[in-house]
mmCIF file of C-alpha atoms and ligand atoms in Angstrom:
data_model
loop_
_atom_site.group_PDB
_atom_site.id
_atom_site.type_symbol
_atom_site.label_atom_id
_atom_site.label_comp_id
_atom_site.label_asym_id
_atom_site.label_seq_id
_atom_site.Cartn_x
_atom_site.Cartn_y
_atom_site.Cartn_z
ATOM 1 C CA MET A 1 -7.160 -41.542 -28.428
ATOM 2 C CA ASN A 2 -9.260 -38.460 -28.937
ATOM 3 C CA SER A 3 -12.503 -39.509 -27.385
ATOM 4 C CA THR A 4 -13.509 -38.732 -23.867
ATOM 5 C CA ASN A 5 -14.787 -41.272 -21.412
ATOM 6 C CA ASN A 6 -16.498 -41.460 -18.151
ATOM 7 C CA LEU A 7 -13.308 -41.793 -15.964
ATOM 8 C CA PRO A 8 -13.200 -39.492 -13.226
ATOM 9 C CA LEU A 9 -10.841 -36.439 -12.821
ATOM 10 C CA SER A 10 -9.789 -35.328 -9.381
ATOM 11 C CA ARG A 11 -11.422 -32.315 -7.502
ATOM 12 C CA LEU A 12 -8.024 -30.578 -8.059
ATOM 13 C CA ALA A 13 -8.234 -31.198 -11.725
ATOM 14 C CA LEU A 14 -11.637 -30.007 -11.978
ATOM 15 C CA SER A 15 -11.304 -26.919 -10.281
ATOM 16 C CA SER A 16 -8.014 -25.950 -11.836
ATOM 17 C CA LYS A 17 -8.441 -22.719 -13.732
ATOM 18 C CA SER A 18 -6.469 -21.566 -17.129
ATOM 19 C CA SER A 19 -4.500 -18.179 -16.589
ATOM 20 C CA PRO A 20 -6.336 -15.251 -17.774
ATOM 21 C CA ILE A 21 -3.286 -14.370 -19.735
ATOM 22 C CA ARG A 22 -3.344 -17.495 -21.813
ATOM 23 C CA GLU A 23 -6.940 -17.036 -22.452
ATOM 24 C CA MET A 24 -6.467 -13.832 -24.104
ATOM 25 C CA ALA A 25 -3.633 -15.528 -26.251
ATOM 26 C CA ASN A 26 -6.079 -18.370 -27.112
ATOM 27 C CA LEU A 27 -8.487 -15.810 -28.301
ATOM 28 C CA ALA A 28 -5.745 -13.961 -30.242
ATOM 29 C CA SER A 29 -4.695 -17.249 -32.000
ATOM 30 C CA GLN A 30 -8.258 -17.347 -33.956
ATOM 31 C CA TYR A 31 -6.929 -13.966 -35.516
ATOM 32 C CA GLU A 32 -3.717 -15.535 -36.741
ATOM 33 C CA GLY A 33 -2.570 -14.435 -40.139
ATOM 34 C CA ASP A 34 -4.290 -11.026 -39.656
ATOM 35 C CA ASP A 35 -2.185 -8.023 -39.045
ATOM 36 C CA LEU A 36 -1.889 -8.424 -35.496
ATOM 37 C CA VAL A 37 0.285 -6.538 -32.917
ATOM 38 C CA SER A 38 1.068 -8.300 -29.927
ATOM 39 C CA LEU A 39 1.716 -6.288 -26.739
ATOM 40 C CA ALA A 40 0.696 -9.280 -24.445
ATOM 41 C CA ILE A 41 3.636 -11.163 -24.230
ATOM 42 C CA GLY A 42 5.366 -11.240 -20.578
ATOM 43 C CA GLU A 43 8.912 -12.765 -21.791
ATOM 44 C CA PRO A 44 11.886 -10.828 -23.507
ATOM 45 C CA ASP A 45 11.682 -10.973 -27.379
ATOM 46 C CA PHE A 46 15.571 -11.556 -27.348
ATOM 47 C CA THR A 47 17.330 -14.899 -28.091
ATOM 48 C CA THR A 48 19.552 -15.809 -24.842
ATOM 49 C CA PRO A 49 22.817 -14.067 -25.345
ATOM 50 C CA SER A 50 25.306 -16.278 -27.635
ATOM 51 C CA HIS A 51 27.891 -16.806 -24.894
ATOM 52 C CA ILE A 52 25.371 -18.236 -22.581
ATOM 53 C CA ILE A 53 24.160 -20.884 -25.436
ATOM 54 C CA GLU A 54 27.926 -21.692 -26.207
ATOM 55 C CA ALA A 55 28.700 -22.649 -22.386
ATOM 56 C CA ALA A 56 25.507 -24.811 -22.188
ATOM 57 C CA ALA A 57 26.334 -26.786 -25.661
ATOM 58 C CA ASN A 58 30.091 -27.032 -24.333
ATOM 59 C CA ALA A 59 28.924 -28.363 -20.775
ATOM 60 C CA ALA A 60 26.559 -30.778 -22.822
ATOM 61 C CA LYS A 61 29.428 -32.108 -24.937
ATOM 62 C CA GLY A 62 31.771 -32.263 -21.800
ATOM 63 C CA GLY A 63 29.498 -34.565 -20.123
ATOM 64 C CA ALA A 64 27.139 -32.310 -18.013
ATOM 65 C CA THR A 65 24.192 -34.716 -19.084
ATOM 66 C CA HIS A 66 23.814 -36.458 -16.066
ATOM 67 C CA TYR A 67 21.303 -36.209 -12.978
ATOM 68 C CA THR A 68 22.556 -33.171 -10.776
ATOM 69 C CA GLN A 69 22.350 -33.051 -6.813
ATOM 70 C CA ASN A 70 18.809 -32.232 -6.148
ATOM 71 C CA ALA A 71 19.595 -28.856 -4.955
ATOM 72 C CA GLY A 72 21.387 -28.024 -7.915
ATOM 73 C CA PHE A 73 25.342 -27.764 -8.991
ATOM 74 C CA LEU A 74 27.110 -26.458 -5.801
ATOM 75 C CA GLU A 75 29.223 -24.324 -8.325
ATOM 76 C CA LEU A 76 26.041 -22.593 -9.391
ATOM 77 C CA ARG A 77 24.439 -22.214 -6.024
ATOM 78 C CA GLU A 78 28.072 -20.766 -5.074
ATOM 79 C CA ALA A 79 27.604 -18.286 -8.012
ATOM 80 C CA ILE A 80 23.820 -17.340 -6.874
ATOM 81 C CA SER A 81 25.183 -16.981 -3.160
ATOM 82 C CA GLN A 82 27.846 -14.382 -4.567
ATOM 83 C CA LYS A 83 25.279 -12.561 -6.669
ATOM 84 C CA MET A 84 23.047 -11.978 -3.795
ATOM 85 C CA LEU A 85 25.797 -10.992 -1.541
ATOM 86 C CA SER A 86 27.387 -8.438 -3.743
ATOM 87 C CA GLU A 87 23.928 -7.260 -5.497
ATOM 88 C CA ASN A 88 21.457 -7.743 -2.514
ATOM 89 C CA LYS A 89 23.786 -7.409 0.395
ATOM 90 C CA ALA A 90 21.974 -10.846 1.600
ATOM 91 C CA ILE A 91 23.945 -13.762 2.919
ATOM 92 C CA PHE A 92 22.599 -17.252 2.072
ATOM 93 C CA ASP A 93 24.695 -20.177 2.442
ATOM 94 C CA PRO A 94 25.069 -22.076 -0.927
ATOM 95 C CA VAL A 95 25.089 -25.507 0.798
ATOM 96 C CA SER A 96 22.107 -25.256 2.775
ATOM 97 C CA GLU A 97 20.022 -22.159 2.092
ATOM 98 C CA ILE A 98 19.664 -22.152 -1.678
ATOM 99 C CA VAL A 99 18.011 -24.697 -4.127
ATOM 100 C CA VAL A 100 18.249 -24.484 -7.937
ATOM 101 C CA THR A 101 14.784 -24.937 -9.403
ATOM 102 C CA ASN A 102 12.946 -25.179 -13.028
ATOM 103 C CA GLY A 103 12.145 -21.483 -13.074
ATOM 104 C CA ALA A 104 10.757 -19.172 -10.568
ATOM 105 C CA MET A 105 7.490 -20.968 -10.806
ATOM 106 C CA GLN A 106 8.688 -24.023 -9.145
ATOM 107 C CA ALA A 107 10.804 -22.105 -6.775
ATOM 108 C CA LEU A 108 7.250 -20.208 -5.770
ATOM 109 C CA CYS A 109 5.403 -23.651 -5.699
ATOM 110 C CA PHE A 110 8.111 -25.278 -3.428
ATOM 111 C CA ALA A 111 8.146 -22.269 -1.295
ATOM 112 C CA LEU A 112 4.206 -22.372 -0.816
ATOM 113 C CA LEU A 113 4.268 -26.139 -0.578
ATOM 114 C CA ALA A 114 6.783 -25.673 2.151
ATOM 115 C CA THR A 115 4.775 -23.340 4.050
ATOM 116 C CA VAL A 116 1.318 -23.403 3.491
ATOM 117 C CA ASP A 117 -1.049 -25.925 5.313
ATOM 118 C CA PRO A 118 -4.754 -26.726 4.218
ATOM 119 C CA GLY A 119 -6.756 -23.991 5.449
ATOM 120 C CA SER A 120 -3.792 -21.553 5.576
ATOM 121 C CA GLU A 121 -3.985 -17.999 4.073
ATOM 122 C CA VAL A 122 -1.516 -16.685 1.686
ATOM 123 C CA LEU A 123 -1.804 -12.636 1.191
ATOM 124 C CA PHE A 124 -1.677 -10.980 -2.117
ATOM 125 C CA PRO A 125 -1.356 -7.275 -2.858
ATOM 126 C CA THR A 126 -3.104 -6.901 -6.177
ATOM 127 C CA PRO A 127 -2.844 -6.230 -9.059
ATOM 128 C CA CYS A 128 -0.436 -9.385 -9.149
ATOM 129 C CA TRP A 129 0.519 -12.111 -11.523
ATOM 130 C CA PRO A 130 -2.774 -14.489 -11.204
ATOM 131 C CA ASN A 131 -0.552 -17.906 -11.566
ATOM 132 C CA TYR A 132 0.148 -17.570 -7.667
ATOM 133 C CA PHE A 133 -3.426 -18.444 -6.821
ATOM 134 C CA SER A 134 -3.440 -22.056 -8.279
ATOM 135 C CA GLN A 135 -0.439 -22.703 -6.429
ATOM 136 C CA VAL A 136 -1.873 -21.978 -3.328
ATOM 137 C CA GLN A 137 -4.923 -23.987 -4.085
ATOM 138 C CA LEU A 138 -2.433 -26.876 -4.807
ATOM 139 C CA ALA A 139 -1.005 -26.468 -1.292
ATOM 140 C CA GLY A 140 -4.602 -26.635 -0.243
ATOM 141 C CA GLY A 141 -4.727 -23.001 1.183
ATOM 142 C CA LYS A 142 -6.590 -19.879 0.540
ATOM 143 C CA SER A 143 -5.497 -16.642 -1.528
ATOM 144 C CA ILE A 144 -6.598 -13.462 0.188
ATOM 145 C CA LEU A 145 -6.377 -10.618 -2.215
ATOM 146 C CA VAL A 146 -5.574 -7.297 -0.569
ATOM 147 C CA LYS A 147 -6.559 -4.696 -3.411
ATOM 148 C CA LEU A 148 -4.087 -1.755 -3.671
ATOM 149 C CA PRO A 149 -5.632 1.637 -4.349
ATOM 150 C CA GLN A 150 -5.045 3.186 -7.973
ATOM 151 C CA SER A 151 -5.348 6.308 -6.151
ATOM 152 C CA ASN A 152 -1.810 5.644 -4.756
ATOM 153 C CA GLY A 153 -0.304 4.609 -8.078
ATOM 154 C CA PHE A 154 -0.679 0.810 -6.913
ATOM 155 C CA GLN A 155 2.085 1.320 -4.563
ATOM 156 C CA LEU A 156 2.461 -1.212 -1.496
ATOM 157 C CA ASP A 157 0.159 -0.003 1.253
ATOM 158 C CA SER A 158 1.805 -1.498 4.461
ATOM 159 C CA ASP A 159 -1.161 -0.624 6.524
ATOM 160 C CA LEU A 160 -4.012 -2.386 4.391
ATOM 161 C CA LEU A 161 -1.746 -5.460 4.149
ATOM 162 C CA ILE A 162 -0.971 -5.438 7.728
ATOM 163 C CA LYS A 163 -4.580 -5.287 8.546
ATOM 164 C CA SER A 164 -5.496 -8.319 6.429
ATOM 165 C CA ILE A 165 -2.835 -10.517 8.554
ATOM 166 C CA THR A 166 -4.877 -13.403 10.662
ATOM 167 C CA LYS A 167 -3.543 -16.275 12.740
ATOM 168 C CA ASP A 168 -4.051 -18.328 9.825
ATOM 169 C CA THR A 169 -1.630 -16.207 7.852
ATOM 170 C CA ALA A 170 1.226 -18.393 6.588
ATOM 171 C CA ALA A 171 2.905 -16.037 3.627
ATOM 172 C CA ILE A 172 2.828 -12.823 2.146
ATOM 173 C CA VAL A 173 3.887 -12.732 -1.536
ATOM 174 C CA LEU A 174 5.549 -9.536 -2.733
ATOM 175 C CA ASN A 175 6.490 -9.059 -6.198
ATOM 176 C CA SER A 176 8.549 -5.866 -7.093
ATOM 177 C CA PRO A 177 9.144 -4.587 -9.809
ATOM 178 C CA ASN A 178 5.486 -5.511 -9.991
ATOM 179 C CA ASN A 179 3.757 -7.496 -12.952
ATOM 180 C CA PRO A 180 1.387 -6.134 -14.230
ATOM 181 C CA THR A 181 2.098 -2.293 -13.157
ATOM 182 C CA GLY A 182 6.073 -2.323 -13.344
ATOM 183 C CA VAL A 183 6.074 -0.487 -10.107
ATOM 184 C CA VAL A 184 8.692 -0.836 -7.454
ATOM 185 C CA TYR A 185 7.487 -1.174 -4.026
ATOM 186 C CA ASN A 186 8.796 1.524 -1.393
ATOM 187 C CA ARG A 187 11.318 0.368 0.916
ATOM 188 C CA LYS A 188 9.785 1.593 4.180
ATOM 189 C CA ALA A 189 6.341 -0.218 3.353
ATOM 190 C CA ILE A 190 8.087 -3.353 2.525
ATOM 191 C CA ASN A 191 10.098 -3.041 6.061
ATOM 192 C CA GLU A 192 6.756 -2.559 7.731
ATOM 193 C CA VAL A 193 5.103 -5.548 6.131
ATOM 194 C CA VAL A 194 8.128 -7.792 6.778
ATOM 195 C CA THR A 195 8.312 -6.867 10.445
ATOM 196 C CA ALA A 196 4.465 -7.538 10.732
ATOM 197 C CA ALA A 197 4.542 -10.641 9.052
ATOM 198 C CA ALA A 198 7.783 -11.774 11.279
ATOM 199 C CA ASP A 199 5.593 -10.687 14.426
ATOM 200 C CA ASN A 200 2.747 -13.106 13.234
ATOM 201 C CA ASN A 201 4.939 -15.888 12.429
ATOM 202 C CA ALA A 202 4.230 -15.422 8.747
ATOM 203 C CA TYR A 203 6.738 -15.736 5.896
ATOM 204 C CA VAL A 204 7.134 -13.106 3.018
ATOM 205 C CA ILE A 205 7.697 -14.513 -0.148
ATOM 206 C CA ALA A 206 9.766 -11.977 -2.400
ATOM 207 C CA ASP A 207 9.122 -12.772 -6.058
ATOM 208 C CA ASP A 208 12.170 -11.138 -7.759
ATOM 209 C CA VAL A 209 11.951 -12.402 -11.122
ATOM 210 C CA TYR A 210 12.092 -8.500 -12.650
ATOM 211 C CA GLU A 211 14.849 -7.427 -10.048
ATOM 212 C CA GLY A 212 17.525 -7.336 -12.816
ATOM 213 C CA LEU A 213 15.224 -4.987 -14.815
ATOM 214 C CA ILE A 214 14.897 -1.684 -12.374
ATOM 215 C CA TYR A 215 15.489 1.133 -14.274
ATOM 216 C CA GLU A 216 15.827 3.653 -11.903
ATOM 217 C CA GLY A 217 18.408 2.334 -9.420
ATOM 218 C CA ASP A 218 20.355 -0.685 -8.979
ATOM 219 C CA ALA A 219 19.105 -4.301 -9.128
ATOM 220 C CA ASP A 220 17.345 -4.507 -5.650
ATOM 221 C CA SER A 221 15.714 -7.238 -3.819
ATOM 222 C CA ILE A 222 13.177 -7.112 -1.124
ATOM 223 C CA VAL A 223 15.750 -9.038 1.153
ATOM 224 C CA SER A 224 18.175 -6.069 1.049
ATOM 225 C CA TYR A 225 15.664 -3.782 2.272
ATOM 226 C CA VAL A 226 14.803 -5.434 5.703
ATOM 227 C CA ASP A 227 16.786 -5.481 9.062
ATOM 228 C CA HIS A 228 16.116 -9.037 9.739
ATOM 229 C CA PRO A 229 15.368 -11.094 6.368
ATOM 230 C CA GLU A 230 14.895 -14.636 8.401
ATOM 231 C CA ASN A 231 11.377 -14.824 7.328
ATOM 232 C CA ILE A 232 11.805 -13.951 3.768
ATOM 233 C CA LEU A 233 12.140 -16.430 1.065
ATOM 234 C CA VAL A 234 13.446 -15.215 -2.013
ATOM 235 C CA VAL A 235 12.554 -16.412 -5.421
ATOM 236 C CA ASN A 236 14.297 -15.614 -8.440
ATOM 237 C CA SER A 237 15.301 -16.690 -12.113
ATOM 238 C CA CYS A 238 17.281 -16.235 -15.105
ATOM 239 C CA SER A 239 14.215 -15.955 -17.221
ATOM 240 C CA LYS A 240 13.885 -12.221 -17.616
ATOM 241 C CA LYS A 241 17.137 -10.439 -17.048
ATOM 242 C CA TYR A 242 19.068 -12.968 -19.242
ATOM 243 C CA ALA A 243 16.313 -13.733 -21.898
ATOM 244 C CA MET A 244 16.318 -17.352 -20.575
ATOM 245 C CA THR A 245 12.373 -18.279 -20.212
ATOM 246 C CA GLY A 246 12.628 -21.685 -22.102
ATOM 247 C CA TRP A 247 15.702 -22.969 -20.053
ATOM 248 C CA ARG A 248 13.438 -23.068 -16.966
ATOM 249 C CA LEU A 249 16.116 -22.276 -14.380
ATOM 250 C CA GLY A 250 15.613 -20.481 -11.156
ATOM 251 C CA TRP A 251 16.140 -20.834 -7.403
ATOM 252 C CA LEU A 252 14.822 -20.243 -4.060
ATOM 253 C CA ALA A 253 16.807 -18.952 -1.193
ATOM 254 C CA GLY A 254 15.689 -19.125 2.348
ATOM 255 C CA ASN A 255 16.591 -20.468 5.985
ATOM 256 C CA LYS A 256 17.856 -24.080 5.775
ATOM 257 C CA ASP A 257 14.710 -25.972 7.007
ATOM 258 C CA ILE A 258 12.618 -24.613 3.965
ATOM 259 C CA ILE A 259 15.406 -25.127 1.785
ATOM 260 C CA ALA A 260 15.730 -28.694 3.136
ATOM 261 C CA ALA A 261 12.200 -29.183 2.325
ATOM 262 C CA ALA A 262 12.082 -27.775 -1.108
ATOM 263 C CA THR A 263 14.885 -30.048 -1.803
ATOM 264 C CA LYS A 264 13.079 -33.063 -0.713
ATOM 265 C CA LEU A 265 10.027 -31.908 -2.875
ATOM 266 C CA HIS A 266 12.343 -31.826 -5.787
ATOM 267 C CA GLN A 267 12.981 -35.506 -4.847
ATOM 268 C CA SER A 268 9.279 -36.292 -5.370
ATOM 269 C CA THR A 269 8.465 -34.205 -8.368
ATOM 270 C CA THR A 270 11.689 -33.338 -10.822
ATOM 271 C CA SER A 271 14.570 -34.496 -9.237
ATOM 272 C CA SER A 272 16.518 -31.358 -10.128
ATOM 273 C CA ALA A 273 16.608 -28.574 -12.963
ATOM 274 C CA SER A 274 18.335 -29.535 -15.958
ATOM 275 C CA SER A 275 21.831 -29.877 -15.803
ATOM 276 C CA VAL A 276 22.540 -28.243 -19.243
ATOM 277 C CA SER A 277 20.061 -25.250 -18.211
ATOM 278 C CA GLN A 278 22.133 -24.998 -14.717
ATOM 279 C CA MET A 279 25.651 -24.493 -16.676
ATOM 280 C CA ALA A 280 23.776 -22.087 -18.923
ATOM 281 C CA ALA A 281 22.877 -20.144 -15.527
ATOM 282 C CA LEU A 282 26.477 -20.352 -14.143
ATOM 283 C CA GLU A 283 27.709 -18.595 -17.469
ATOM 284 C CA ALA A 284 24.726 -15.967 -17.359
ATOM 285 C CA ILE A 285 25.384 -14.838 -13.622
ATOM 286 C CA THR A 286 29.359 -15.328 -13.883
ATOM 287 C CA GLY A 287 30.148 -14.561 -17.370
ATOM 288 C CA ASP A 288 30.076 -11.325 -19.882
ATOM 289 C CA GLN A 289 27.454 -8.939 -18.578
ATOM 290 C CA VAL A 290 27.806 -6.524 -21.719
ATOM 291 C CA PRO A 291 25.234 -8.337 -23.886
ATOM 292 C CA ILE A 292 22.901 -8.464 -20.424
ATOM 293 C CA ASN A 293 23.178 -4.899 -20.014
ATOM 294 C CA ALA A 294 22.425 -3.879 -23.399
ATOM 295 C CA MET A 295 19.111 -5.899 -23.239
ATOM 296 C CA LYS A 296 18.215 -3.880 -20.442
ATOM 297 C CA LYS A 297 19.250 -0.497 -21.958
ATOM 298 C CA GLU A 298 16.898 -1.565 -24.747
ATOM 299 C CA PHE A 299 14.037 -2.199 -22.439
ATOM 300 C CA GLN A 300 14.444 0.952 -20.892
ATOM 301 C CA SER A 301 14.282 2.857 -23.954
ATOM 302 C CA ARG A 302 11.009 1.077 -24.914
ATOM 303 C CA ARG A 303 9.778 1.885 -21.620
ATOM 304 C CA ASP A 304 10.502 5.402 -22.288
ATOM 305 C CA TYR A 305 8.955 5.556 -25.407
ATOM 306 C CA VAL A 306 5.836 3.725 -24.335
ATOM 307 C CA VAL A 307 5.448 6.089 -21.091
ATOM 308 C CA ASN A 308 6.166 9.312 -23.407
ATOM 309 C CA ARG A 309 3.251 8.200 -25.919
ATOM 310 C CA ILE A 310 0.825 7.481 -23.184
ATOM 311 C CA GLU A 311 1.263 10.714 -21.475
ATOM 312 C CA LYS A 312 0.475 12.434 -24.943
ATOM 313 C CA MET A 313 -2.506 10.326 -25.424
ATOM 314 C CA GLN A 314 -6.063 11.590 -24.314
ATOM 315 C CA SER A 315 -7.965 10.376 -21.181
ATOM 316 C CA VAL A 316 -5.403 7.600 -20.514
ATOM 317 C CA SER A 317 -2.573 7.495 -17.914
ATOM 318 C CA CYS A 318 -0.222 4.825 -16.377
ATOM 319 C CA PRO A 319 1.434 4.496 -13.118
ATOM 320 C CA LYS A 320 5.111 5.020 -13.880
ATOM 321 C CA PRO A 321 6.917 1.571 -14.504
ATOM 322 C CA ASN A 322 10.314 1.955 -12.717
ATOM 323 C CA GLY A 323 10.788 -1.861 -13.761
ATOM 324 C CA ALA A 324 9.710 -5.139 -15.560
ATOM 325 C CA ILE A 325 8.676 -5.096 -19.034
ATOM 326 C CA TYR A 326 5.035 -3.656 -18.789
ATOM 327 C CA ALA A 327 2.952 -0.626 -18.678
ATOM 328 C CA PHE A 328 -0.590 -0.580 -17.164
ATOM 329 C CA LEU A 329 -2.849 1.607 -19.068
ATOM 330 C CA ASP A 330 -5.911 2.943 -17.319
ATOM 331 C CA VAL A 331 -8.692 2.831 -19.649
ATOM 332 C CA GLY A 332 -11.525 3.745 -17.471
ATOM 333 C CA SER A 333 -12.604 6.619 -19.730
ATOM 334 C CA LEU A 334 -13.614 4.033 -22.408
ATOM 335 C CA ASP A 335 -17.168 2.256 -22.121
ATOM 336 C CA GLY A 336 -17.574 -1.359 -20.943
ATOM 337 C CA SER A 337 -15.393 -3.761 -18.643
ATOM 338 C CA ASP A 338 -11.552 -4.027 -19.396
ATOM 339 C CA SER A 339 -12.209 -7.486 -21.063
ATOM 340 C CA ASP A 340 -14.372 -5.742 -23.303
ATOM 341 C CA ILE A 341 -12.123 -3.136 -24.391
ATOM 342 C CA ALA A 342 -9.501 -5.654 -24.692
ATOM 343 C CA LYS A 343 -11.633 -7.594 -27.200
ATOM 344 C CA ARG A 344 -12.568 -4.636 -29.154
ATOM 345 C CA LEU A 345 -9.069 -3.618 -29.427
ATOM 346 C CA LEU A 346 -8.190 -7.012 -30.583
ATOM 347 C CA MET A 347 -10.824 -7.864 -33.420
ATOM 348 C CA ASP A 348 -11.188 -3.859 -34.381
ATOM 349 C CA TYR A 349 -7.837 -2.671 -34.388
ATOM 350 C CA GLY A 350 -5.675 -5.817 -34.213
ATOM 351 C CA VAL A 351 -3.894 -5.408 -31.030
ATOM 352 C CA VAL A 352 -3.553 -7.827 -28.500
ATOM 353 C CA THR A 353 -3.454 -6.855 -24.773
ATOM 354 C CA VAL A 354 -3.985 -8.554 -21.309
ATOM 355 C CA PRO A 355 -7.019 -6.865 -19.404
ATOM 356 C CA GLY A 356 -6.357 -5.838 -15.851
ATOM 357 C CA SER A 357 -9.020 -7.608 -14.300
ATOM 358 C CA GLY A 358 -7.068 -10.774 -15.146
ATOM 359 C CA PHE A 359 -4.404 -9.414 -12.519
ATOM 360 C CA GLU A 360 -7.281 -8.525 -10.047
ATOM 361 C CA ALA A 361 -6.759 -4.777 -10.545
ATOM 362 C CA GLU A 362 -9.447 -2.532 -9.366
ATOM 363 C CA GLY A 363 -10.801 0.015 -12.148
ATOM 364 C CA SER A 364 -10.139 -0.507 -15.807
ATOM 365 C CA PHE A 365 -6.881 -1.530 -17.281
ATOM 366 C CA LEU A 366 -4.855 -2.932 -20.110
ATOM 367 C CA ARG A 367 -1.402 -4.524 -19.543
ATOM 368 C CA ILE A 368 0.888 -3.384 -22.123
ATOM 369 C CA SER A 369 4.074 -5.368 -22.667
ATOM 370 C CA THR A 370 7.258 -3.722 -23.680
ATOM 371 C CA ALA A 371 8.635 -7.110 -24.830
ATOM 372 C CA THR A 372 8.434 -6.199 -28.422
ATOM 373 C CA SER A 373 10.441 -3.804 -30.929
ATOM 374 C CA ILE A 374 9.968 -0.217 -31.037
ATOM 375 C CA GLU A 375 8.310 -0.419 -34.396
ATOM 376 C CA GLN A 376 5.613 -2.925 -32.941
ATOM 377 C CA LEU A 377 5.280 -0.570 -29.943
ATOM 378 C CA LYS A 378 4.775 2.208 -32.136
ATOM 379 C CA LEU A 379 2.174 0.400 -34.334
ATOM 380 C CA GLY A 380 0.106 -0.853 -31.328
ATOM 381 C CA LEU A 381 0.292 2.774 -29.677
ATOM 382 C CA ASP A 382 -0.774 4.304 -32.948
ATOM 383 C CA ARG A 383 -3.786 1.848 -33.092
ATOM 384 C CA ILE A 384 -4.769 2.288 -29.372
ATOM 385 C CA GLU A 385 -4.757 6.218 -30.026
ATOM 386 C CA GLN A 386 -6.834 5.674 -32.825
ATOM 387 C CA MET A 387 -9.292 3.802 -30.886
ATOM 388 C CA LEU A 388 -9.219 6.520 -28.182
ATOM 389 C CA GLU A 389 -10.132 9.000 -30.839
ATOM 390 C CA ASN A 390 -12.936 6.841 -32.504
ATOM 391 C CA GLU A 391 -14.482 6.148 -29.077
ATOM 392 C CA LEU A 392 -14.382 9.203 -27.099
ATOM 393 C CA ASN A 393 -14.826 11.995 -29.499
HETATM 394 C C1 PLP B 1 5.809 -12.192 -11.594
HETATM 395 C C2 PLP B 1 6.249 -13.368 -12.039
HETATM 396 N N1 PLP B 1 6.689 -14.301 -11.482
HETATM 397 C C3 PLP B 1 7.218 -15.422 -11.871
HETATM 398 C C4 PLP B 1 7.273 -15.679 -13.214
HETATM 399 C C5 PLP B 1 7.693 -17.210 -13.806
HETATM 400 O O1 PLP B 1 9.094 -17.048 -14.071
HETATM 401 P P1 PLP B 1 9.999 -18.207 -14.466
HETATM 402 O O2 PLP B 1 9.933 -18.104 -16.148
HETATM 403 O O3 PLP B 1 11.359 -17.724 -13.875
HETATM 404 O O4 PLP B 1 9.121 -19.534 -13.941
HETATM 405 C C6 PLP B 1 6.503 -14.667 -13.996
HETATM 406 C C7 PLP B 1 6.670 -14.903 -15.554
HETATM 407 O O5 PLP B 1 6.021 -14.126 -16.260
HETATM 408 C C8 PLP B 1 6.237 -13.504 -13.413
HETATM 409 O O6 PLP B 1 5.663 -12.793 -14.385
#
């Protein structure tokens, strides 16, 4: 069936937009077969460590092929609770305060659906990952963007955020380490934002997906920074730290009312996360950490390589990415918008990046992903250097 007809689409379907990250990937796909260097991918290039794959295969062979509890296997929730206690100094009851989800995306969606009413506002310090906005739209809410100034290295500015809180603010979403900048937000500012949100009966949704990839300091979550974390909803997943994007396994931790609501949302959407993926996650969290630490070390070396190269280039810079898998290159010295620059870089030099405007960044930026080999990074950065030389001299 390949013809369209006149049957109506819902308003939601008509108004939903594709992620700007996807748009760049779609454009790049037209150049497939050319000698492209992709610095656009936001997922680890590593295969999931083999002990995790084996644990999942054994679990499936052993009968873990049925529906699980809506909130997920209790054993996995206990492991998550233990991880949050030991790494984040946060106490969440595995029975009533944690729900296992299909990736962080579903945890975010549940958190927003459970807190946002039509007309409610959700605050986002930007630059940020744009996929949040359509989820707010699904919940009937309004995304309010609070532009963090580049002059402060895109650090969290608590004053700016607090000024934007209104009586309609339902939640504030904080993502640290941040996609696209790699910046780790400072504790004092986080504490101030969380306190102001609590004073205004608003939640803080902590998107911790890059929490396991902090290079200066230990794994850390917003929830461990604050004295009274009652209004914090923690979103996390196995995707980035354990190289498990395709397993679609995440979780939401928060107060028991929210978790009960999220568990009911499971009943009306996907029932639960996949049983096999849950068993893989159990092994990821409780099993051998040597291969996991090795991946993190490799990401750190790549980060160091990219930052060093950028420091040596003329007329460009990036805020220091203390975490995640990105460098956010300021290309304001080049002509045109960052979308134009990203297109020129793709078409004339064969390098795929994502323009910063896709993340609502003020200024002109390209997001460079470090989720590829040093050889590919070298090739990509050589070409960017060539473009700078050609266009600036
Ligand atoms: C900031 C941020 N949050 C959430 C996600 C989604 O994570 P998951 O694969 O666990 O759904 C991503 C994926 O790129 C991300 O960058």
